[in-house]
XYZ file of C-alpha atoms in Angstrom:
141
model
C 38.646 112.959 37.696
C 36.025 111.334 40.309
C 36.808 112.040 43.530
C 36.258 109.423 46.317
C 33.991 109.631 48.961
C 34.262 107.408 52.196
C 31.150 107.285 54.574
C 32.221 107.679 57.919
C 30.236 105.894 60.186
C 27.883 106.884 62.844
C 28.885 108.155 65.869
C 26.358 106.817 68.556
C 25.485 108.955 71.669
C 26.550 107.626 74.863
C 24.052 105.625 76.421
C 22.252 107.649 79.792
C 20.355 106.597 82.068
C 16.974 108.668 82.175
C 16.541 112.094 83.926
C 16.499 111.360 87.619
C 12.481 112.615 87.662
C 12.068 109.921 84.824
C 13.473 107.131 86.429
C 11.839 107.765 89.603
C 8.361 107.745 87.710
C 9.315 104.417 85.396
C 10.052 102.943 88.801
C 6.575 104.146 90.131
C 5.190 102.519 87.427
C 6.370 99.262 87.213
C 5.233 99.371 90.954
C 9.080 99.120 92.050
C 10.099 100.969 95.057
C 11.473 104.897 93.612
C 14.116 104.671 96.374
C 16.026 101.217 96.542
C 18.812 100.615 98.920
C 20.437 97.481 99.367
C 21.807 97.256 103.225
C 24.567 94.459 103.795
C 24.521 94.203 107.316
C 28.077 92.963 109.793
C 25.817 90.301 110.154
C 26.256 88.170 107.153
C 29.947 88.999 106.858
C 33.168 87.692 108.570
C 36.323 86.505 108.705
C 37.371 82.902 108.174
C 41.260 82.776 109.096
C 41.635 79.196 107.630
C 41.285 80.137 104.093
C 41.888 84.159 104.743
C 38.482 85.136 102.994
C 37.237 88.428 104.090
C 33.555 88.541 103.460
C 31.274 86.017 102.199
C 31.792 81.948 101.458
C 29.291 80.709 98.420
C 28.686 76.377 99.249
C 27.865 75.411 96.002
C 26.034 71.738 94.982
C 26.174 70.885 91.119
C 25.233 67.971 89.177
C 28.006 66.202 87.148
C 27.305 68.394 83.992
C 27.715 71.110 85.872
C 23.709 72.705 86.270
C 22.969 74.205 89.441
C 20.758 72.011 92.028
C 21.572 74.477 95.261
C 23.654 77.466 95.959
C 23.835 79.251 100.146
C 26.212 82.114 101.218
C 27.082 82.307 104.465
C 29.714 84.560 106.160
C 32.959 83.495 105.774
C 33.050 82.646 109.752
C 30.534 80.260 109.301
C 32.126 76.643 109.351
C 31.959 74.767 105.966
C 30.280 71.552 107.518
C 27.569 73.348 108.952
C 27.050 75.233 105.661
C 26.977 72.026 103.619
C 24.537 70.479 106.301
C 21.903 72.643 105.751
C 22.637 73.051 101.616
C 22.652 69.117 101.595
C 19.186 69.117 103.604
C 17.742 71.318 100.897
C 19.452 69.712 98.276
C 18.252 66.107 98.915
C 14.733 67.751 99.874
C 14.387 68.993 96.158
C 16.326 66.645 94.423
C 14.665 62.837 95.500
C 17.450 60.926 92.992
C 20.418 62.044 94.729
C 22.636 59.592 96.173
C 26.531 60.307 95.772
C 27.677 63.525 96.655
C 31.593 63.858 95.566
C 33.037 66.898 97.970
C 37.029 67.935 98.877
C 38.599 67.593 101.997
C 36.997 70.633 104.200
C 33.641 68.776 104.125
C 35.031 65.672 106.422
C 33.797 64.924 109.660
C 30.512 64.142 111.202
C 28.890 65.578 108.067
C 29.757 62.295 106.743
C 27.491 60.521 109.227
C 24.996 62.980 109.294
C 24.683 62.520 105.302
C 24.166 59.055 105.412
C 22.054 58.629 108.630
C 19.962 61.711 108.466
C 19.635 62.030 104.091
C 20.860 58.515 102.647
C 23.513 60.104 100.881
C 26.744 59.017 100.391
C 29.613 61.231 99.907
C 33.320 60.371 98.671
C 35.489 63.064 99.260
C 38.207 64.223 96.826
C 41.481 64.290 97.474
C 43.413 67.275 96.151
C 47.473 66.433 96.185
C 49.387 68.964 97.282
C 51.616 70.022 94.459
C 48.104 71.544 93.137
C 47.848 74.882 92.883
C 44.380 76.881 91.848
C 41.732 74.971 90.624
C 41.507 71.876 88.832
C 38.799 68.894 87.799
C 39.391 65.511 89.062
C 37.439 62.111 89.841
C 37.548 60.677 93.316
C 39.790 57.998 93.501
């Protein structure tokens, strides 16, 4: 009688990272600095009590399929309109075509005159109903 045979399969190692002498000289070589440290100062973090974020706010500009034309975090005490001033300024800077901006309601105010005035855009804010909870895609009405 034949008996069976079943291949077990290969255990892999778990992946390390390389001796710490090893990664210091790879960094070396790739001319990176051995010894990175990322400092986050006070500075760029805060508090903004309005919307209870802790931290940092990312202003965010998209086109209408959704690509990327301009991204800034601020601390979260920094007020949105300001924010969106200067992302709109770099925005319309780099992107000559723009004309409509669609934003919600925290980005009312003078930044609507500014936006016309100052970059010939016009934006229609979105109004988000308040039985909405979380996140959710709709059209300006």
């Amino acid at each position: 009688m034949a008996r069976e045979h079943r291949i077990q399969p290969a255990s892999t190692p778990p992946r390390r990272r390389p001796h710490p002498t090893v990664h210091h000289d790879i960094r070396l070589l790739i001319g990176t600095d051995s010894n990175p440290v990322a400092l986050v100062g006070s500075d760029n973090r805060g508090f903004d009590g309005g919307k209870l974020i802790n931290g940092r706010k990312r202003h965010v500009v998209v086109d209408t399929l959704g690509l990327l034309l301009g991204v800034i975090v601020t601390a979260a005490d920094t007020g949105d309109r300001a924010a969106a001033q200067v992302l709109l300024e770099q925005v319309a800077d780099a992107h000559h075509r723009l004309t409509l901006v669609w934003a919600d309601g925290g980005y009312t105010g003078s930044l609507v005159e500014h936006c016309l005035a100052a970059l010939a855009l016009v934006r229609a804010i979105v109004k988000r109903s308040d039985d909405m909870r979380g996140f959710v895609v709709s059209s300006p009405t």
